[in-house]
Amino acid sequence: MLRYTIRRILIAIPMLLVITIIIFSLAKLLPGDAVSAIMSGEGDINAESMRQMRENLGLNDTAFVQYIKWLFRLLTGDLGTSHITFTKVSEMIGVRLGPTILLMGTSLVVSILIGVTLGIISAMKQYSILDNILTVFAFLGRSVPVFFVGMFLIYYLALINPVFPTNGMVSIGANGGFKDVLWHMFLPALSLSVLRIAEFLRYSRASMLEVLNSDYVWTARSKGIKERNVIVKHALRNALIPIVTLIGLNIPVLFSGAMIIEQVFQWPGLGSAFNNAITQRDYPLLMGLCFISSIIVLLSNLVTDLAYAFVDPRIRYQ
Amino acid sequence: MKEHVVLHKNDFVTGDSFLRKALIRFSRHRLAVFGLIMLLCIIAGSVFYPMKNQNIAFDLNFLAISQKPNAGHWLGTDELGRDVFMRLLLGGRVSLSVGFVSVIFSTCIGILLGGIAGYFGGKTDMIIMRFTDTVMCFPFLIIAMILVVILGPSLWNSMLAIAMLNWTSTARITRGEILYLRERQFIEADRCLGIRDSKILFSHILPNALSPIIVNATFNIANAIMTEASLSFLGLGVPLPTPSWGNILQDSSSLYKLQTMPWIWIPAGLMIALTVLSINFIGDGLRDALDPKMNL
C-alpha cells in the first residue's frame, strides 16, 4: 500500500506542473491586460504612466520569467495580489472557499446516501414498478440542467410557496446560526443533489445487478444462507467498491455545478468570485481560482485512487 | 434472479450484414426509437418552422407585451413583445448546431490523439495519455468559460471551446480499442505483409474500433448541448439578441420575471432536458445495437 501511495503521488506531481503551465498560458491569452483594466475607469491615461505601471507589476518580463516567478511564489503559498482590489488572492479565496466546500460536501454526502440506497433497492426489485420509476428518474437526472432545477425550485418553493429564501447564505441582519445557514442551503443543495442522486442511483443499480448475478452469490444462496445475509454480507460489500471511483469522477462535475448554482442562488462562494474575476480581468484572482479548483479535483482523484486500492487490494499490484 | 436472455429469431439470421443486424436491434429498443423520433421532431421544428416569419422573434411589438400563451402566440410574448415560441425554436438551432459541430471536431481530435497513442505506444503513448488525464482533471466548465473569454463569445467560439475539452473520452476509448486490436492476428498479418503504419491504422484498425467511438460521440453531443446551455446561462454563449435556450433562461433569471413570466423560461428549460434526454436514449440504443457482445 505504501509503495502504491508513493507511486500514485509521484504521478500527480508532473500533472500538477502541466496544470500550472496551462493555467498560466490561458491567463496570458486573455484579451487586454491588468493595466488596461485598471486604467479603463479613469479619465486621462498617458502612455508613460501605463508603461510605469506595467513595469511595477512585472508585466514587461518575458512570459517564461513571469511563469517562473509565479511558480516560485506559488510554492510559498503566495497566490499574488489582486490587480483590482489590491488584497491578497489567497485571502479572497479563503473567504470564498468555505461556503463552496460546505455546499458541495453537503450535496455529495446527501446524494451518495440517497442515490446508493435507491440504487440497491432498485436492483433488488428489478423490473418492478419502483425500479421502472427510478430508472426513468435516473435518465431524467442526467438530462436536466442544474440551473433549470435551481430556477424551478426558486419559482416553486420560494416565490409561489414562500417556504425557503431565494438567495444568500444567511438572513439579512442575522449573524448566521447553524439553522439559518441550513435553511438557506436547502434549495441550492437540493438542486445540486437531485442530479447526482440520479447518477449514483444508476451506477449502484448496475453494480449491484452485476454482483447479484455473479457465481459466488449463487454459491452462497445454494449453501442455504439466508437471503438477508447473502445481500448484506456477500453482495453489498462488493457492489459498493465501484462506487468509490464514482465519487472521484463526480467531484469535477459537482464543482462545475456548484459554480452555476452559486450564481442562481447568489451563494457567496468561489462561483461568484470567478465571475467577477472574468469580467474585471483580474488575472491573479483568476489564476488562483483555476489553480485551487484544479487542486481540489486532483486531490480528490488521488484520494479516490488510494481509497479504491485500499478497499480492493487487486488494484495495488497492477 | 438470474437474468434470462431472450433470444429473438433475428439473432440467428445469418448472412445479414452487421449494419442490418444493428438496425434491427436498434428498432427493438423502444426508448431509443422514442428518442430518435423526438429528436427528429425537435430538429425539424427548429430548422424548418422559423424559415418564414422569423422576425417576430426579434421585432419589438409594444402592442403585445408580456402576453400569456394564447392562440396568436402559442407560448405568449416576452416583455418586449417578441414571440416566445419562435425564440424557442431559434434557440434550438444554436443548441443543436453547437452539439453536433463541436462533437465532430472533438471526435476527430480524440481519434487522432488516441489513435497515435494506442498505435505507437511507449513514450508517445505515455505523454499523450498523461496530457489527456491532465485535461480531464480540469473542471470542464471553468476552462470552457476561460476559453470563451479568450476567444470572445460567439457561436463558433462556443463550439471551439467545447470541442477543445470534450475529446478526452474519445481519445481514451480509441486508445483502448487499438491496444486490443493491434495484438490481433489480422493486424499482425498486415505487418508481415509490410503495409504502411498509416494504412493499417486508418483502413484496418479504426473501422473495427468505430462502434464504441460512435456510441461515445452520441453521449458527447448530449454533454456539449448541456455545456453550451450552461455557458449561455452564464452570459458566455451566443450574444443576445440571438436566442439560445441558455440565454433565454439567463434573461429571465431575475426574481420578478421568474415569478411573473414562467411561460418564457420553463419551456426553454424543458427543451434542453427533452433534447438531452432523447440523445441519451439514442446513445443507449446505439450501445445495445452496435455492441454485439452486450446483446446475446
Coordinates of C-alpha atoms in Angstrom, one line a residue:
Chain A
M1 CA 0.0 0.0 0.0
L2 CA 2.8 2.4 0.9
R3 CA 4.6 1.8 -2.4
Y4 CA 1.4 2.3 -4.3
T5 CA 0.7 5.5 -2.5
I6 CA 4.1 6.9 -3.2
R7 CA 3.9 5.9 -6.9
R8 CA 0.5 7.5 -7.2
I9 CA 1.7 10.8 -5.6
L10 CA 4.8 10.8 -7.9
I11 CA 2.5 10.6 -10.9
A12 CA 0.4 13.5 -9.6
I13 CA 3.4 15.9 -9.5
P14 CA 4.1 16.3 -13.2
M15 CA 0.4 16.6 -13.8
L16 CA 0.4 19.5 -11.3
L17 CA 3.2 21.2 -13.3
V18 CA 1.3 20.8 -16.6
I19 CA -1.8 22.3 -14.9
T20 CA 0.2 25.4 -13.8
I21 CA 1.6 25.8 -17.3
I22 CA -1.9 25.5 -18.9
I23 CA -3.4 27.9 -16.4
F24 CA -0.6 30.4 -16.9
S25 CA -0.8 30.3 -20.7
L26 CA -4.6 30.7 -20.5
A27 CA -4.3 33.8 -18.4
K28 CA -1.7 35.2 -20.7
L29 CA -4.0 34.6 -23.7
L30 CA -6.9 36.6 -22.1
P31 CA -7.6 39.8 -24.1
G32 CA -6.3 43.0 -22.6
D33 CA -4.0 43.1 -19.5
A34 CA -4.5 44.2 -16.0
V35 CA -3.2 47.7 -16.6
S36 CA -5.8 48.4 -19.3
A37 CA -8.4 47.0 -17.0
I38 CA -7.3 49.3 -14.1
M39 CA -7.0 52.3 -16.3
S40 CA -10.2 51.9 -18.2
G41 CA -12.2 53.5 -15.4
E42 CA -10.0 56.7 -15.3
G43 CA -10.2 59.7 -17.5
D44 CA -6.7 60.7 -18.6
I45 CA -4.5 57.8 -19.5
N46 CA -1.0 58.7 -20.6
A47 CA 1.4 56.2 -22.1
E48 CA 4.2 56.9 -19.6
S49 CA 2.2 56.0 -16.5
M50 CA 0.8 52.9 -18.2
R51 CA 4.4 51.9 -19.0
Q52 CA 5.5 52.6 -15.5
M53 CA 2.6 50.6 -14.1
R54 CA 3.4 47.6 -16.3
E55 CA 7.0 47.8 -15.1
N56 CA 5.9 47.8 -11.5
L57 CA 3.6 44.8 -11.9
G58 CA 6.3 42.8 -13.7
L59 CA 4.3 42.6 -16.9
N60 CA 7.2 43.6 -19.1
D61 CA 9.2 40.5 -18.3
T62 CA 9.2 37.6 -20.8
A63 CA 6.4 35.1 -20.4
F64 CA 8.8 32.5 -19.2
V65 CA 10.3 34.7 -16.4
Q66 CA 6.8 35.7 -15.3
Y67 CA 5.8 32.0 -15.2
I68 CA 8.9 31.0 -13.1
K69 CA 8.3 33.9 -10.7
W70 CA 4.6 33.0 -10.4
L71 CA 5.5 29.3 -9.8
F72 CA 8.0 30.1 -7.0
R73 CA 5.6 32.4 -5.3
L74 CA 3.0 29.6 -5.6
L75 CA 5.4 27.2 -3.8
T76 CA 5.4 29.6 -0.8
G77 CA 1.6 29.7 -0.8
D78 CA 1.5 33.2 -2.2
L79 CA -1.1 33.4 -5.0
G80 CA -0.3 37.0 -5.7
T81 CA -2.3 40.2 -5.1
S82 CA -5.4 41.2 -7.0
H83 CA -4.9 44.0 -9.5
I84 CA -8.4 45.3 -8.8
T85 CA -8.9 45.2 -5.0
F86 CA -5.3 45.1 -4.0
T87 CA -6.0 42.4 -1.4
K88 CA -4.2 39.0 -1.3
V89 CA -5.7 36.4 -3.6
S90 CA -5.2 33.7 -1.0
E91 CA -7.3 35.7 1.4
M92 CA -10.0 36.4 -1.2
I93 CA -10.2 32.7 -2.0
G94 CA -10.0 31.7 1.7
V95 CA -13.1 33.6 2.4
R96 CA -15.0 32.1 -0.5
L97 CA -13.7 28.5 -0.2
G98 CA -15.7 27.7 2.9
P99 CA -19.2 28.2 1.5
T100 CA -18.4 26.3 -1.7
I101 CA -17.0 23.3 0.2
L102 CA -20.0 23.4 2.5
L103 CA -22.4 23.4 -0.4
M104 CA -20.5 20.7 -2.4
G105 CA -19.8 18.5 0.6
T106 CA -23.4 18.5 1.8
S107 CA -24.7 17.7 -1.7
L108 CA -22.2 14.9 -2.2
V109 CA -23.0 13.2 1.1
V110 CA -26.7 13.5 0.6
S111 CA -26.6 12.3 -2.9
I112 CA -24.3 9.3 -2.1
L113 CA -26.6 8.2 0.8
I114 CA -29.9 8.6 -1.1
G115 CA -28.6 7.5 -4.5
V116 CA -26.8 4.4 -3.4
T117 CA -29.7 3.3 -1.2
L118 CA -32.2 3.8 -4.0
G119 CA -29.9 2.1 -6.5
I120 CA -29.6 -1.0 -4.3
I121 CA -33.4 -1.2 -3.7
S122 CA -33.9 -0.7 -7.4
A123 CA -31.6 -3.6 -8.3
M124 CA -33.1 -6.0 -5.7
K125 CA -36.5 -5.4 -7.1
Q126 CA -35.5 -5.4 -10.7
Y127 CA -38.3 -4.8 -13.3
S128 CA -40.8 -3.8 -10.5
I129 CA -42.8 -0.6 -10.8
L130 CA -40.5 1.1 -8.3
D131 CA -37.5 0.0 -10.4
N132 CA -39.0 1.4 -13.6
I133 CA -39.9 4.7 -11.9
L134 CA -36.4 5.1 -10.5
T135 CA -34.8 4.2 -13.9
V136 CA -36.8 6.9 -15.6
F137 CA -35.8 9.3 -12.8
A138 CA -32.1 8.4 -13.4
F139 CA -32.5 9.2 -17.1
L140 CA -34.1 12.5 -16.3
G141 CA -31.5 13.4 -13.8
R142 CA -28.8 13.0 -16.5
S143 CA -30.6 15.4 -18.8
V144 CA -31.9 18.3 -16.8
P145 CA -29.6 21.3 -16.5
V146 CA -28.7 22.1 -12.9
F147 CA -29.6 25.8 -13.2
F148 CA -33.1 24.9 -14.5
V149 CA -33.6 22.8 -11.4
G150 CA -32.4 25.7 -9.3
M151 CA -34.7 28.2 -11.0
F152 CA -37.7 25.9 -10.8
L153 CA -37.1 25.3 -7.1
I154 CA -36.9 29.1 -6.5
Y155 CA -40.1 29.5 -8.5
Y156 CA -42.0 26.8 -6.8
L157 CA -40.6 26.7 -3.2
A158 CA -39.5 30.3 -2.7
L159 CA -41.8 32.5 -4.8
I160 CA -45.1 30.7 -5.3
N161 CA -44.9 29.0 -1.9
P162 CA -42.5 31.1 0.1
V163 CA -41.1 28.4 2.3
F164 CA -37.4 28.9 1.6
P165 CA -35.3 32.1 1.0
T166 CA -34.5 32.9 -2.7
N167 CA -30.8 33.7 -2.2
G168 CA -27.8 34.3 0.1
M169 CA -26.4 32.2 2.8
V170 CA -27.7 34.0 6.0
S171 CA -30.7 36.2 6.7
I172 CA -30.0 39.9 6.5
G173 CA -29.2 41.2 9.9
A174 CA -28.7 37.8 11.4
N175 CA -25.2 36.6 12.2
G176 CA -25.8 33.2 10.7
G177 CA -26.6 30.4 13.1
F178 CA -26.4 26.8 12.1
K179 CA -30.2 26.6 11.5
D180 CA -30.2 29.8 9.4
V181 CA -27.4 28.6 7.1
L182 CA -29.1 25.2 6.8
W183 CA -32.4 26.9 5.8
H184 CA -30.6 29.0 3.2
M185 CA -28.6 26.0 1.9
F186 CA -31.6 23.7 1.4
L187 CA -32.6 24.8 -2.1
P188 CA -29.1 25.1 -3.6
A189 CA -28.0 21.8 -2.1
L190 CA -31.2 20.1 -3.3
S191 CA -30.7 21.4 -6.9
L192 CA -27.2 20.1 -6.9
S193 CA -28.1 16.8 -5.3
V194 CA -31.1 15.8 -7.4
L195 CA -28.8 15.3 -10.5
R196 CA -26.1 13.5 -8.5
I197 CA -28.6 11.2 -6.9
A198 CA -29.7 10.1 -10.4
E199 CA -26.0 9.4 -11.2
F200 CA -25.3 7.4 -8.1
L201 CA -28.6 5.5 -8.5
R202 CA -27.8 4.4 -12.0
Y203 CA -24.3 3.1 -11.2
S204 CA -25.1 1.4 -7.9
R205 CA -28.0 -0.3 -9.5
A206 CA -25.8 -1.6 -12.4
S207 CA -23.1 -2.6 -10.0
M208 CA -25.5 -4.4 -7.6
L209 CA -27.1 -6.2 -10.5
E210 CA -23.8 -7.5 -11.7
V211 CA -22.8 -8.8 -8.3
L212 CA -26.2 -10.4 -7.7
N213 CA -25.7 -12.4 -10.9
S214 CA -22.2 -13.5 -10.1
D215 CA -21.3 -17.0 -9.2
Y216 CA -20.3 -16.5 -5.6
V217 CA -23.7 -15.1 -4.8
W218 CA -25.3 -18.1 -6.3
T219 CA -22.9 -20.3 -4.3
A220 CA -23.9 -18.5 -1.1
R221 CA -27.6 -19.0 -1.9
S222 CA -27.2 -22.6 -2.8
K223 CA -25.4 -23.2 0.5
G224 CA -28.7 -22.2 2.1
I225 CA -27.5 -18.9 3.6
K226 CA -30.4 -16.6 4.5
E227 CA -31.2 -14.1 1.6
R228 CA -30.7 -11.2 4.0
N229 CA -27.2 -12.3 4.8
V230 CA -26.4 -13.0 1.1
I231 CA -27.3 -9.5 0.3
V232 CA -25.7 -7.7 3.2
K233 CA -22.5 -9.8 3.7
H234 CA -21.8 -11.1 0.2
A235 CA -23.3 -8.9 -2.4
L236 CA -23.4 -5.4 -0.9
R237 CA -19.8 -5.2 0.1
N238 CA -18.6 -6.0 -3.4
A239 CA -21.2 -3.9 -5.1
L240 CA -20.0 -0.8 -3.2
I241 CA -16.4 -0.9 -4.5
P242 CA -17.0 0.7 -7.9
I243 CA -19.0 3.5 -6.1
V244 CA -15.7 4.7 -4.6
T245 CA -14.4 5.5 -8.1
L246 CA -17.7 7.2 -8.9
I247 CA -17.3 9.7 -6.1
G248 CA -14.0 10.9 -7.6
L249 CA -15.5 11.1 -11.1
N250 CA -18.4 13.2 -9.8
I251 CA -16.3 15.9 -7.9
P252 CA -15.4 17.9 -11.1
V253 CA -19.0 17.8 -12.2
L254 CA -20.2 18.8 -8.8
F255 CA -17.7 21.6 -8.8
S256 CA -18.9 23.0 -12.1
G257 CA -22.5 22.6 -11.0
A258 CA -21.7 24.5 -7.8
M259 CA -20.2 27.3 -9.8
I260 CA -23.5 27.7 -11.7
I261 CA -25.9 27.1 -8.8
E262 CA -24.0 29.8 -6.8
Q263 CA -24.9 32.3 -9.5
V264 CA -28.6 31.2 -9.3
F265 CA -28.8 31.5 -5.5
Q266 CA -26.2 34.2 -5.1
W267 CA -24.3 31.9 -2.8
P268 CA -21.1 33.7 -1.6
G269 CA -18.7 31.1 -2.8
L270 CA -16.0 30.6 -5.4
G271 CA -18.5 30.7 -8.3
S272 CA -19.4 34.4 -7.9
A273 CA -15.7 35.3 -7.3
F274 CA -14.9 33.5 -10.5
N275 CA -17.4 35.5 -12.5
N276 CA -16.1 38.8 -11.0
A277 CA -12.5 37.8 -11.9
I278 CA -13.5 37.1 -15.5
T279 CA -15.4 40.4 -16.0
Q280 CA -12.8 42.5 -14.3
R281 CA -9.9 40.7 -15.9
D282 CA -8.4 40.1 -12.5
Y283 CA -5.7 37.6 -13.7
P284 CA -4.1 36.8 -10.3
L285 CA -7.5 36.0 -8.9
L286 CA -8.5 34.0 -12.0
M287 CA -5.2 32.0 -12.0
G288 CA -5.6 31.4 -8.2
L289 CA -9.2 30.2 -8.6
C290 CA -8.3 28.0 -11.5
F291 CA -5.4 26.6 -9.6
I292 CA -7.4 25.9 -6.4
S293 CA -10.2 24.2 -8.3
S294 CA -7.8 22.0 -10.2
I295 CA -6.0 21.2 -7.0
I296 CA -9.4 20.2 -5.4
V297 CA -10.1 17.9 -8.4
L298 CA -6.5 16.5 -8.5
L299 CA -6.6 15.8 -4.8
S300 CA -10.0 14.1 -4.9
N301 CA -8.8 11.9 -7.7
L302 CA -5.7 11.0 -5.7
V303 CA -7.8 10.2 -2.6
T304 CA -10.3 8.2 -4.7
D305 CA -7.5 6.1 -6.2
L306 CA -6.0 5.4 -2.8
A307 CA -9.3 4.6 -1.3
Y308 CA -10.0 2.2 -4.3
A309 CA -6.7 0.5 -3.8
F310 CA -7.5 0.2 -0.1
V311 CA -10.9 -1.5 -0.5
D312 CA -9.8 -3.6 -3.5
P313 CA -6.3 -5.0 -3.0
R314 CA -6.0 -6.2 -6.6
I315 CA -5.5 -2.7 -7.8
R316 CA -2.2 -2.2 -5.9
Y317 CA -0.4 -4.9 -7.9
Q318 CA -1.3 -3.8 -11.4
Chain B
M1 CA -32.8 -13.9 -10.0
K2 CA -30.6 -14.7 -13.0
E3 CA -31.5 -12.6 -15.9
H4 CA -32.9 -14.7 -18.8
V5 CA -31.5 -13.8 -22.2
V6 CA -34.4 -13.6 -24.5
L7 CA -33.4 -14.9 -27.9
H8 CA -35.1 -13.4 -30.9
K9 CA -35.4 -15.2 -34.2
N10 CA -33.5 -12.3 -35.9
D11 CA -30.4 -13.0 -33.8
F12 CA -29.9 -16.3 -35.7
V13 CA -30.5 -14.9 -39.2
T14 CA -27.2 -15.5 -40.9
G15 CA -26.0 -13.6 -43.9
D16 CA -27.4 -10.3 -42.7
S17 CA -24.8 -7.5 -42.7
F18 CA -23.6 -6.1 -39.4
L19 CA -25.4 -2.9 -40.1
R20 CA -28.7 -4.6 -40.8
K21 CA -28.5 -6.6 -37.6
A22 CA -27.6 -3.4 -35.7
L23 CA -30.6 -1.7 -37.3
I24 CA -32.9 -4.5 -36.2
R25 CA -31.5 -4.4 -32.6
F26 CA -31.9 -0.6 -32.5
S27 CA -35.5 -0.7 -33.7
R28 CA -36.3 -3.1 -30.9
H29 CA -35.1 -0.6 -28.3
R30 CA -38.3 1.3 -27.5
L31 CA -36.8 4.2 -25.6
A32 CA -34.2 4.7 -28.4
V33 CA -36.8 4.8 -31.1
F34 CA -38.8 7.2 -29.0
G35 CA -35.7 9.4 -28.5
L36 CA -34.9 9.3 -32.2
I37 CA -38.5 10.4 -33.2
M38 CA -38.4 13.1 -30.5
L39 CA -35.0 14.4 -31.7
L40 CA -36.1 14.4 -35.3
C41 CA -39.2 16.5 -34.4
I42 CA -37.0 19.0 -32.5
I43 CA -34.6 19.3 -35.4
A44 CA -37.4 19.6 -37.9
G45 CA -39.1 22.2 -35.8
S46 CA -36.1 24.4 -35.2
V47 CA -34.8 24.1 -38.8
F48 CA -37.9 24.4 -40.9
Y49 CA -40.6 26.2 -38.9
P50 CA -38.7 29.5 -38.5
M51 CA -38.0 29.7 -42.2
K52 CA -40.8 32.2 -42.7
N53 CA -42.0 34.9 -40.3
Q54 CA -38.7 34.7 -38.3
N55 CA -38.8 38.4 -37.5
I56 CA -41.5 38.0 -34.8
A57 CA -38.7 36.6 -32.6
F58 CA -36.7 39.8 -32.9
D59 CA -39.0 42.7 -33.7
L60 CA -40.3 44.8 -30.7
N61 CA -44.1 44.8 -30.6
F62 CA -45.4 47.1 -28.0
L63 CA -49.0 46.2 -28.7
A64 CA -48.3 42.6 -27.4
I65 CA -46.1 43.0 -24.3
S66 CA -45.9 40.2 -21.7
Q67 CA -48.9 38.2 -23.0
K68 CA -49.7 34.9 -21.6
P69 CA -49.9 31.9 -24.0
N70 CA -52.8 32.4 -26.4
A71 CA -53.9 31.5 -29.9
G72 CA -51.8 34.1 -31.6
H73 CA -48.7 33.5 -29.6
W74 CA -48.6 29.8 -28.6
L75 CA -46.2 30.4 -25.8
G76 CA -47.0 34.0 -25.2
T77 CA -44.7 37.0 -25.6
D78 CA -41.9 38.5 -23.5
E79 CA -41.6 42.0 -22.1
L80 CA -40.6 43.4 -25.5
G81 CA -43.5 41.7 -27.3
R82 CA -41.3 39.1 -29.0
D83 CA -42.9 35.7 -29.7
V84 CA -41.6 33.2 -27.2
F85 CA -42.3 30.1 -29.3
M86 CA -40.3 31.4 -32.3
R87 CA -37.4 32.3 -30.0
L88 CA -37.5 28.9 -28.5
L89 CA -37.3 27.2 -31.9
L90 CA -34.5 29.5 -33.0
G91 CA -32.7 28.7 -29.7
G92 CA -32.9 25.1 -30.8
R93 CA -30.7 25.9 -33.8
V94 CA -28.0 27.2 -31.6
S95 CA -28.0 24.2 -29.2
L96 CA -28.2 21.6 -31.9
S97 CA -25.6 23.1 -34.1
V98 CA -23.2 23.6 -31.2
G99 CA -23.9 20.0 -30.1
F100 CA -23.3 18.4 -33.5
V101 CA -20.5 20.5 -34.9
S102 CA -18.4 20.6 -31.7
V103 CA -18.6 16.8 -31.4
I104 CA -17.5 16.4 -35.0
F105 CA -14.4 18.4 -34.0
S106 CA -13.8 16.8 -30.7
T107 CA -14.2 13.2 -32.1
C108 CA -11.6 14.0 -34.8
I109 CA -9.2 15.3 -32.1
G110 CA -9.9 12.3 -29.9
I111 CA -9.4 9.7 -32.6
L112 CA -6.2 11.3 -33.8
L113 CA -4.6 11.6 -30.3
G114 CA -6.0 8.3 -29.1
G115 CA -5.0 6.5 -32.3
I116 CA -1.4 7.8 -32.2
A117 CA -1.1 6.9 -28.5
G118 CA -2.5 3.4 -28.9
Y119 CA -0.7 2.5 -32.1
F120 CA 2.8 3.7 -31.3
G121 CA 2.7 3.0 -27.6
G122 CA 5.8 3.6 -25.5
K123 CA 6.8 7.2 -24.7
T124 CA 4.3 8.7 -27.2
D125 CA 1.5 6.9 -25.5
M126 CA 2.6 8.0 -22.1
I127 CA 2.9 11.7 -22.9
I128 CA -0.4 11.8 -24.8
M129 CA -2.3 9.9 -22.1
R130 CA -0.8 11.9 -19.2
F131 CA -1.9 15.1 -21.1
T132 CA -5.4 13.6 -21.6
D133 CA -5.5 12.9 -17.8
T134 CA -4.5 16.4 -17.1
V135 CA -7.2 17.9 -19.3
M136 CA -9.7 15.6 -17.7
C137 CA -8.6 16.9 -14.3
F138 CA -9.7 20.5 -15.0
P139 CA -13.2 21.4 -14.0
F140 CA -14.7 21.3 -17.5
L141 CA -17.0 24.4 -17.3
I142 CA -14.4 26.7 -15.8
I143 CA -11.9 26.1 -18.5
A144 CA -14.6 26.4 -21.1
M145 CA -15.5 29.8 -19.6
I146 CA -11.9 31.0 -19.8
L147 CA -11.6 29.7 -23.4
V148 CA -14.7 31.6 -24.4
V149 CA -13.5 34.8 -22.7
I150 CA -10.2 34.5 -24.6
L151 CA -11.9 33.8 -28.0
G152 CA -14.8 36.2 -27.4
P153 CA -18.4 35.0 -27.0
S154 CA -19.9 33.8 -30.3
L155 CA -21.5 30.7 -31.8
W156 CA -18.3 29.4 -33.4
N157 CA -16.2 30.1 -30.3
S158 CA -18.6 28.1 -28.1
M159 CA -18.2 25.2 -30.5
L160 CA -14.4 25.5 -30.5
A161 CA -14.1 25.8 -26.7
I162 CA -16.3 22.8 -26.1
A163 CA -14.5 20.8 -28.8
M164 CA -11.2 21.6 -27.2
L165 CA -12.2 20.0 -23.9
N166 CA -14.7 17.3 -25.0
W167 CA -12.2 15.0 -26.8
T168 CA -10.7 13.2 -23.8
S169 CA -13.2 10.3 -23.5
T170 CA -12.9 9.6 -27.3
A171 CA -9.1 9.6 -27.0
R172 CA -9.2 7.1 -24.2
I173 CA -11.7 4.8 -25.9
T174 CA -9.9 4.9 -29.2
R175 CA -6.6 4.1 -27.5
G176 CA -8.1 1.2 -25.5
E177 CA -9.7 -0.3 -28.7
I178 CA -6.5 0.0 -30.6
L179 CA -4.4 -1.6 -27.8
Y180 CA -6.8 -4.5 -28.0
L181 CA -7.0 -4.7 -31.8
R182 CA -3.3 -4.4 -32.6
E183 CA -2.5 -7.6 -31.0
R184 CA -5.0 -9.5 -33.1
Q185 CA -3.8 -11.8 -35.8
F186 CA -5.2 -9.9 -38.8
I187 CA -3.1 -6.8 -37.9
E188 CA 0.0 -9.0 -37.4
A189 CA -0.7 -10.3 -40.9
D190 CA -0.8 -6.7 -42.2
R191 CA 2.5 -6.0 -40.6
C192 CA 4.1 -9.1 -42.1
L193 CA 2.9 -8.0 -45.5
G194 CA 4.8 -4.8 -45.0
I195 CA 1.7 -2.5 -45.1
R196 CA 2.3 1.1 -44.1
D197 CA 1.5 2.1 -40.5
S198 CA -1.0 4.8 -41.5
K199 CA -2.8 2.4 -43.8
I200 CA -3.1 -0.3 -41.1
L201 CA -4.3 2.3 -38.6
F202 CA -6.9 4.0 -40.8
S203 CA -8.1 1.2 -43.0
H204 CA -7.9 -1.8 -40.8
I205 CA -7.9 -0.8 -37.1
L206 CA -10.2 2.2 -37.0
P207 CA -13.2 0.7 -38.8
N208 CA -13.1 -2.0 -36.2
A209 CA -12.9 0.5 -33.3
L210 CA -15.7 2.6 -34.7
S211 CA -18.7 1.2 -32.7
P212 CA -17.7 2.4 -29.2
I213 CA -16.5 5.7 -30.7
I214 CA -19.9 6.4 -32.2
V215 CA -21.7 5.5 -29.0
N216 CA -19.4 7.8 -27.1
A217 CA -19.9 10.6 -29.6
T218 CA -23.6 10.4 -29.1
F219 CA -23.2 10.9 -25.3
N220 CA -20.7 13.7 -26.1
I221 CA -23.4 15.5 -28.1
A222 CA -25.6 15.5 -25.0
N223 CA -22.7 16.7 -22.9
A224 CA -21.9 19.5 -25.4
I225 CA -25.5 20.7 -25.6
M226 CA -25.6 20.8 -21.8
T227 CA -22.3 22.8 -21.6
E228 CA -23.5 25.2 -24.3
A229 CA -26.6 25.9 -22.3
S230 CA -24.5 26.5 -19.1
L231 CA -22.2 28.9 -21.0
S232 CA -25.1 30.8 -22.4
F233 CA -26.7 30.9 -18.9
L234 CA -23.5 32.4 -17.6
G235 CA -23.6 35.0 -20.4
L236 CA -20.7 33.5 -22.3
G237 CA -22.6 31.8 -25.1
V238 CA -24.2 33.3 -28.2
P239 CA -24.7 37.0 -27.5
L240 CA -28.2 38.5 -27.4
P241 CA -30.5 39.2 -29.3
T242 CA -29.8 35.8 -30.9
P243 CA -31.8 33.5 -28.7
S244 CA -30.4 30.3 -27.3
W245 CA -32.0 28.1 -24.6
G246 CA -29.4 29.1 -22.1
N247 CA -29.6 32.8 -22.6
I248 CA -33.4 32.7 -22.6
L249 CA -33.1 31.2 -19.1
Q250 CA -30.5 33.7 -18.1
D251 CA -32.6 36.6 -19.4
S252 CA -35.5 35.6 -17.1
S253 CA -33.5 34.7 -14.0
S254 CA -34.4 37.9 -12.2
L255 CA -36.8 37.1 -9.4
Y256 CA -39.5 39.4 -10.9
K257 CA -39.5 37.6 -14.3
L258 CA -39.1 34.2 -12.7
Q259 CA -42.3 34.7 -10.8
T260 CA -44.5 36.6 -13.2
M261 CA -43.5 35.2 -16.6
P262 CA -42.9 31.4 -16.2
W263 CA -44.1 30.8 -19.8
I264 CA -40.8 32.3 -21.0
W265 CA -38.3 30.2 -19.1
I266 CA -40.0 26.9 -18.3
P267 CA -40.3 25.8 -22.0
A268 CA -36.6 26.7 -22.6
G269 CA -35.5 24.5 -19.7
L270 CA -37.8 21.7 -20.7
M271 CA -36.5 21.8 -24.3
I272 CA -32.9 21.4 -23.0
A273 CA -34.0 18.5 -20.9
L274 CA -36.0 16.9 -23.7
T275 CA -33.2 17.2 -26.2
V276 CA -30.5 15.8 -23.9
L277 CA -32.9 13.0 -22.8
S278 CA -33.6 12.0 -26.4
I279 CA -29.9 11.9 -27.3
N280 CA -29.2 9.9 -24.2
F281 CA -31.9 7.4 -25.1
I282 CA -30.5 7.1 -28.6
G283 CA -27.0 6.6 -27.2
D284 CA -28.2 3.8 -25.0
G285 CA -30.0 2.2 -28.0
L286 CA -26.9 2.5 -30.2
R287 CA -24.7 0.9 -27.5
D288 CA -27.0 -2.1 -27.4
A289 CA -27.3 -2.2 -31.2
L290 CA -23.6 -1.8 -32.1
D291 CA -22.0 -3.8 -29.3
P292 CA -23.0 -7.4 -30.1
K293 CA -21.0 -8.6 -27.0
M294 CA -23.6 -6.9 -24.8
N295 CA -26.5 -8.5 -26.7
L296 CA -26.6 -12.3 -26.7

